[in-house]
mmCIF file of C-alpha atoms in Angstrom:
data_model
loop_
_atom_site.group_PDB
_atom_site.id
_atom_site.type_symbol
_atom_site.label_atom_id
_atom_site.label_comp_id
_atom_site.label_asym_id
_atom_site.label_seq_id
_atom_site.Cartn_x
_atom_site.Cartn_y
_atom_site.Cartn_z
ATOM 1 C CA MET Y 22 133.697 112.696 103.143
ATOM 2 C CA ARG Y 23 133.303 110.364 106.083
ATOM 3 C CA THR Y 24 131.370 107.620 107.676
ATOM 4 C CA HIS Y 25 131.307 106.623 111.330
ATOM 5 C CA ARG Y 26 132.938 103.508 112.703
ATOM 6 C CA PRO Y 27 131.339 101.463 115.473
ATOM 7 C CA GLY Y 28 132.416 102.535 118.942
ATOM 8 C CA ARG Y 29 133.407 106.171 118.361
ATOM 9 C CA HIS Y 30 130.285 107.294 116.546
ATOM 10 C CA GLU Y 31 130.915 110.993 117.034
ATOM 11 C CA LEU Y 32 134.426 111.241 115.606
ATOM 12 C CA GLY Y 33 135.222 107.912 113.936
ATOM 13 C CA GLN Y 34 135.824 108.594 110.255
ATOM 14 C CA ASN Y 35 136.377 106.702 107.017
ATOM 15 C CA PHE Y 36 137.905 109.044 104.468
ATOM 16 C CA LEU Y 37 137.154 108.725 100.776
ATOM 17 C CA ILE Y 38 140.518 108.502 99.019
ATOM 18 C CA ASP Y 39 139.611 107.163 95.572
ATOM 19 C CA ARG Y 40 139.940 110.009 93.069
ATOM 20 C CA ASN Y 41 137.710 108.276 90.529
ATOM 21 C CA VAL Y 42 134.865 108.065 93.037
ATOM 22 C CA ILE Y 43 135.336 111.721 93.970
ATOM 23 C CA GLU Y 44 135.242 112.714 90.299
ATOM 24 C CA ASN Y 45 132.085 110.646 89.837
ATOM 25 C CA LEU Y 46 130.455 112.516 92.697
ATOM 26 C CA VAL Y 47 131.452 115.871 91.228
ATOM 27 C CA THR Y 48 130.087 114.855 87.826
ATOM 28 C CA LEU Y 49 126.734 114.001 89.399
ATOM 29 C CA VAL Y 50 126.641 117.363 91.173
ATOM 30 C CA ALA Y 51 127.704 119.178 87.993
ATOM 31 C CA GLY Y 52 124.462 118.005 86.394
ATOM 32 C CA THR Y 53 122.499 120.050 88.920
ATOM 33 C CA GLY Y 54 122.267 123.776 89.512
ATOM 34 C CA GLY Y 55 122.380 126.162 92.445
ATOM 35 C CA PRO Y 56 124.348 126.551 95.693
ATOM 36 C CA ILE Y 57 125.810 123.418 97.274
ATOM 37 C CA ILE Y 58 125.687 122.236 100.884
ATOM 38 C CA GLU Y 59 128.108 119.417 101.690
ATOM 39 C CA PHE Y 60 127.868 117.609 105.006
ATOM 40 C CA GLY Y 61 130.609 115.460 106.503
ATOM 41 C CA THR Y 62 133.462 117.376 104.862
ATOM 42 C CA GLY Y 63 136.204 115.625 106.849
ATOM 43 C CA ASP Y 64 139.585 116.852 105.592
ATOM 44 C CA GLY Y 65 138.102 118.325 102.413
ATOM 45 C CA ALA Y 66 138.875 115.837 99.619
ATOM 46 C CA LEU Y 67 135.414 116.276 98.111
ATOM 47 C CA THR Y 68 135.101 119.912 99.198
ATOM 48 C CA TRP Y 69 138.076 121.010 97.092
ATOM 49 C CA ALA Y 70 136.792 119.056 94.099
ATOM 50 C CA LEU Y 71 133.352 120.680 94.437
ATOM 51 C CA GLU Y 72 134.952 124.129 94.505
ATOM 52 C CA ARG Y 73 135.952 123.609 90.871
ATOM 53 C CA LEU Y 74 132.285 123.939 89.925
ATOM 54 C CA GLY Y 75 132.452 127.626 90.849
ATOM 55 C CA ARG Y 76 129.210 127.601 92.831
ATOM 56 C CA PRO Y 77 128.501 128.856 96.363
ATOM 57 C CA LEU Y 78 129.528 126.070 98.732
ATOM 58 C CA THR Y 79 128.834 125.497 102.423
ATOM 59 C CA GLY Y 80 130.521 122.607 104.226
ATOM 60 C CA VAL Y 81 129.105 121.212 107.468
ATOM 61 C CA GLU Y 82 131.482 119.229 109.708
ATOM 62 C CA ILE Y 83 130.839 117.986 113.247
ATOM 63 C CA ASP Y 84 134.544 117.711 114.160
ATOM 64 C CA ASP Y 85 135.560 121.226 115.208
ATOM 65 C CA ARG Y 86 139.277 120.599 114.708
ATOM 66 C CA ARG Y 87 138.870 119.318 111.162
ATOM 67 C CA ALA Y 88 136.419 122.102 110.379
ATOM 68 C CA ALA Y 89 138.896 124.743 111.586
ATOM 69 C CA ARG Y 90 141.752 123.282 109.528
ATOM 70 C CA LEU Y 91 139.616 123.048 106.430
ATOM 71 C CA ALA Y 92 138.307 126.591 106.810
ATOM 72 C CA ASP Y 93 141.870 127.852 106.440
ATOM 73 C CA ARG Y 94 142.410 125.927 103.202
ATOM 74 C CA VAL Y 95 139.308 126.626 101.123
ATOM 75 C CA ARG Y 96 138.434 129.499 98.826
ATOM 76 C CA PRO Y 97 136.961 132.691 100.303
ATOM 77 C CA SER Y 98 133.645 131.861 98.650
ATOM 78 C CA THR Y 99 133.415 128.565 100.581
ATOM 79 C CA GLN Y 100 132.005 128.590 104.099
ATOM 80 C CA ILE Y 101 132.852 125.840 106.588
ATOM 81 C CA VAL Y 102 130.482 125.434 109.531
ATOM 82 C CA THR Y 103 131.030 123.333 112.651
ATOM 83 C CA ALA Y 104 127.704 121.658 113.338
ATOM 84 C CA ASP Y 105 125.807 118.397 113.669
ATOM 85 C CA PHE Y 106 124.049 118.049 110.323
ATOM 86 C CA LEU Y 107 120.890 116.756 112.005
ATOM 87 C CA ARG Y 108 120.675 120.084 113.855
ATOM 88 C CA PHE Y 109 121.934 122.341 111.070
ATOM 89 C CA PRO Y 110 119.199 124.737 109.861
ATOM 90 C CA LEU Y 111 118.824 124.043 106.154
ATOM 91 C CA PRO Y 112 117.676 126.957 103.958
ATOM 92 C CA LYS Y 113 114.237 127.171 102.371
ATOM 93 C CA THR Y 114 115.681 128.539 99.127
ATOM 94 C CA PRO Y 115 116.887 126.102 96.397
ATOM 95 C CA TYR Y 116 120.196 124.291 96.902
ATOM 96 C CA VAL Y 117 121.887 120.949 96.195
ATOM 97 C CA LEU Y 118 122.776 118.618 99.055
ATOM 98 C CA VAL Y 119 125.926 116.466 98.882
ATOM 99 C CA GLY Y 120 127.583 114.151 101.365
ATOM 100 C CA ASN Y 121 127.644 110.803 103.062
ATOM 101 C CA LEU Y 122 125.232 109.457 105.607
ATOM 102 C CA PRO Y 123 126.772 108.205 108.868
ATOM 103 C CA PHE Y 124 126.221 104.470 108.630
ATOM 104 C CA HIS Y 125 124.803 104.185 112.154
ATOM 105 C CA LEU Y 126 122.419 107.097 111.542
ATOM 106 C CA THR Y 127 121.349 106.327 107.984
ATOM 107 C CA THR Y 128 117.591 106.243 108.556
ATOM 108 C CA ALA Y 129 117.545 109.280 110.827
ATOM 109 C CA THR Y 130 119.637 111.299 108.370
ATOM 110 C CA LEU Y 131 117.503 110.280 105.394
ATOM 111 C CA ARG Y 132 114.320 111.259 107.204
ATOM 112 C CA HIS Y 133 115.893 114.607 108.080
ATOM 113 C CA VAL Y 134 116.844 115.204 104.451
ATOM 114 C CA LEU Y 135 113.495 114.129 103.002
ATOM 115 C CA ALA Y 136 111.568 116.377 105.376
ATOM 116 C CA ALA Y 137 113.818 119.388 104.739
ATOM 117 C CA PRO Y 138 112.589 122.183 102.453
ATOM 118 C CA GLY Y 139 114.451 123.885 99.652
ATOM 119 C CA TRP Y 140 116.821 121.333 98.185
ATOM 120 C CA THR Y 141 116.246 120.330 94.582
ATOM 121 C CA ASP Y 142 118.769 117.495 94.280
ATOM 122 C CA ALA Y 143 120.743 115.321 96.687
ATOM 123 C CA VAL Y 144 123.800 113.194 95.921
ATOM 124 C CA LEU Y 145 124.374 110.914 98.889
ATOM 125 C CA LEU Y 146 126.821 108.192 99.833
ATOM 126 C CA MET Y 147 125.537 105.467 102.157
ATOM 127 C CA GLN Y 148 125.759 101.727 102.707
ATOM 128 C CA TRP Y 149 125.340 99.808 99.446
ATOM 129 C CA GLU Y 150 122.353 97.753 100.561
ATOM 130 C CA VAL Y 151 120.580 100.823 101.944
ATOM 131 C CA ALA Y 152 121.130 102.697 98.674
ATOM 132 C CA ARG Y 153 119.658 99.759 96.726
ATOM 133 C CA ARG Y 154 116.580 99.632 98.940
ATOM 134 C CA ARG Y 155 115.999 103.379 98.789
ATOM 135 C CA ALA Y 156 116.219 103.236 94.978
ATOM 136 C CA GLY Y 157 113.591 100.497 94.904
ATOM 137 C CA VAL Y 158 115.941 97.851 93.480
ATOM 138 C CA GLY Y 159 114.221 94.526 94.026
ATOM 139 C CA GLY Y 160 111.018 96.232 95.119
ATOM 140 C CA ALA Y 161 110.058 99.385 96.954
ATOM 141 C CA THR Y 162 110.398 99.657 100.716
ATOM 142 C CA MET Y 163 107.840 101.452 102.842
ATOM 143 C CA MET Y 164 110.103 104.474 103.272
ATOM 144 C CA THR Y 165 110.674 104.819 99.538
ATOM 145 C CA ALA Y 166 106.982 104.422 98.753
ATOM 146 C CA GLN Y 167 106.072 107.036 101.361
ATOM 147 C CA TRP Y 168 108.217 109.660 99.641
ATOM 148 C CA TRP Y 169 108.007 108.629 95.963
ATOM 149 C CA PRO Y 170 105.279 111.120 95.015
ATOM 150 C CA TRP Y 171 107.659 113.976 95.877
ATOM 151 C CA PHE Y 172 111.091 112.555 95.034
ATOM 152 C CA ASP Y 173 112.715 110.436 92.335
ATOM 153 C CA PHE Y 174 115.301 107.981 93.734
ATOM 154 C CA ARG Y 175 118.071 106.543 91.552
ATOM 155 C CA LEU Y 176 121.019 104.242 92.261
ATOM 156 C CA ALA Y 177 124.104 105.903 90.771
ATOM 157 C CA GLY Y 178 126.824 103.374 91.535
ATOM 158 C CA ARG Y 179 128.659 101.195 94.009
ATOM 159 C CA VAL Y 180 131.671 102.418 96.000
ATOM 160 C CA PRO Y 181 134.026 99.621 97.123
ATOM 161 C CA ALA Y 182 135.150 99.550 100.733
ATOM 162 C CA ALA Y 183 138.736 99.838 99.434
ATOM 163 C CA ALA Y 184 137.945 103.420 98.371
ATOM 164 C CA PHE Y 185 138.042 104.470 102.044
ATOM 165 C CA ARG Y 186 140.682 104.741 104.728
ATOM 166 C CA PRO Y 187 140.250 103.240 107.243
ATOM 167 C CA ARG Y 188 138.439 100.575 105.278
ATOM 168 C CA PRO Y 189 134.825 100.033 106.438
ATOM 169 C CA GLY Y 190 133.256 96.602 106.693
ATOM 170 C CA VAL Y 191 130.774 97.176 103.840
ATOM 171 C CA ASP Y 192 130.715 98.819 100.409
ATOM 172 C CA GLY Y 193 129.088 102.166 99.879
ATOM 173 C CA GLY Y 194 126.433 103.137 97.373
ATOM 174 C CA LEU Y 195 125.674 106.397 95.603
ATOM 175 C CA LEU Y 196 122.044 107.467 95.658
ATOM 176 C CA THR Y 197 120.640 110.505 93.877
ATOM 177 C CA MET Y 198 117.340 112.056 94.902
ATOM 178 C CA THR Y 199 115.543 114.694 92.834
ATOM 179 C CA ARG Y 200 112.547 116.695 94.001
ATOM 180 C CA ARG Y 201 109.719 116.367 91.490
ATOM 181 C CA GLU Y 202 108.640 119.655 89.895
ATOM 182 C CA ARG Y 203 105.064 118.361 89.929
ATOM 183 C CA PRO Y 204 104.372 116.032 92.873
ATOM 184 C CA LEU Y 205 102.246 112.978 92.171
ATOM 185 C CA VAL Y 206 100.270 113.704 95.358
ATOM 186 C CA ASP Y 207 99.371 117.153 96.702
ATOM 187 C CA ASP Y 208 101.551 118.377 99.565
ATOM 188 C CA ALA Y 209 98.425 118.922 101.639
ATOM 189 C CA ASP Y 210 97.763 115.168 101.477
ATOM 190 C CA ARG Y 211 101.270 114.062 102.476
ATOM 191 C CA GLN Y 212 100.439 112.800 105.952
ATOM 192 C CA ARG Y 213 97.296 111.021 104.778
ATOM 193 C CA TYR Y 214 99.187 109.427 101.887
ATOM 194 C CA GLN Y 215 102.070 108.265 104.085
ATOM 195 C CA ASP Y 216 99.626 106.798 106.609
ATOM 196 C CA PHE Y 217 97.952 104.975 103.709
ATOM 197 C CA VAL Y 218 101.292 103.489 102.591
ATOM 198 C CA ARG Y 219 102.107 102.408 106.127
ATOM 199 C CA ARG Y 220 98.757 100.635 106.487
ATOM 200 C CA VAL Y 221 99.245 98.803 103.184
ATOM 201 C CA PHE Y 222 102.755 97.619 104.100
ATOM 202 C CA THR Y 223 101.782 96.506 107.591
ATOM 203 C CA ARG Y 224 98.574 94.726 106.537
ATOM 204 C CA PRO Y 225 98.924 90.988 107.262
ATOM 205 C CA GLY Y 226 99.578 88.835 104.223
ATOM 206 C CA LYS Y 227 100.270 91.752 101.840
ATOM 207 C CA GLU Y 228 104.083 91.870 101.926
ATOM 208 C CA VAL Y 229 104.640 91.191 98.189
ATOM 209 C CA VAL Y 230 102.032 93.397 96.501
ATOM 210 C CA PRO Y 231 103.142 96.833 97.782
ATOM 211 C CA LYS Y 232 106.766 96.189 96.808
ATOM 212 C CA ARG Y 233 105.743 95.724 93.175
ATOM 213 C CA LEU Y 234 103.925 99.036 92.798
ATOM 214 C CA THR Y 235 105.573 101.968 91.032
ATOM 215 C CA ALA Y 236 105.471 105.579 92.206
ATOM 216 C CA HIS Y 237 102.617 106.386 89.835
ATOM 217 C CA GLN Y 238 100.682 103.291 90.894
ATOM 218 C CA TRP Y 239 100.998 104.275 94.559
ATOM 219 C CA ALA Y 240 99.670 107.768 93.778
ATOM 220 C CA GLU Y 241 96.774 106.325 91.783
ATOM 221 C CA ALA Y 242 95.938 103.805 94.506
ATOM 222 C CA PHE Y 243 95.808 106.614 97.056
ATOM 223 C CA ARG Y 244 93.465 108.679 94.903
ATOM 224 C CA LEU Y 245 91.197 105.686 94.365
ATOM 225 C CA ARG Y 246 91.326 104.808 98.049
ATOM 226 C CA ARG Y 247 90.081 108.262 98.980
ATOM 227 C CA GLY Y 248 87.237 108.051 96.465
ATOM 228 C CA SER Y 249 86.202 104.410 96.887
ATOM 229 C CA PRO Y 250 87.999 102.263 99.502
ATOM 230 C CA ALA Y 251 86.750 98.882 98.260
ATOM 231 C CA ARG Y 252 87.514 99.624 94.629
ATOM 232 C CA ALA Y 253 91.015 100.950 95.409
ATOM 233 C CA ARG Y 254 92.086 97.727 97.091
ATOM 234 C CA GLY Y 255 90.916 95.686 94.131
ATOM 235 C CA VAL Y 256 92.539 97.964 91.563
ATOM 236 C CA SER Y 257 95.905 97.911 93.329
ATOM 237 C CA SER Y 258 96.047 94.118 93.252
ATOM 238 C CA ASN Y 259 94.817 93.856 89.661
ATOM 239 C CA ARG Y 260 97.293 96.424 88.360
ATOM 240 C CA THR Y 261 100.125 94.570 90.000
ATOM 241 C CA GLY Y 262 99.003 91.315 88.468
ATOM 242 C CA ARG Y 263 98.910 92.755 84.957
ATOM 243 C CA ARG Y 264 102.460 94.051 85.245
ATOM 244 C CA ARG Y 265 104.117 90.812 86.303
#
């Protein structure tokens, strides 16, 4: 697995060398089912550990030299592809996504993942503070709230900077994302719902209230907003007050 270092964004890499962290990642993936797509394979430390699960595995690596070396050292059932993950065509059939998010492209990569079809579970390594925010620790962010009706976000652990070589300037965090079997909001209403969340978060003087709402409260507020705008605004504030 890798992250990018400032300066050489395309090829700068921080390799995960801590075996305990790798085993923790594999354990999280073992709790899922289906083919696996790993992005940012690097030299294959996590790839080889994932192979032990005995599931179809595709590794995506942007560095063509590392990808070529790794392709010669994996099992025949594992496919290594040289590609930029942001341009890699993800399948529409079910699969599990595993990997680390390039630190300088965290938001872009997350948006790419969340908008992609097919995947049922994602186990992702990113900056610690970003993982906390995406999991809603300390209050939901706009991005989390916009996708909560379709995905469950959970913080799975902290990865110390010492677990990488070269050592990055910040710790990493493990975030798991699971696609809900029954979305809290219909897919047909996704754009309208996300516009609703954006308006609530950007409304002057309302910074605290939206952060306190849960996924189910956001879905309910949206339904009420569509049926009765004035009532929905009042209900959202009252519900928040009762749960303090």
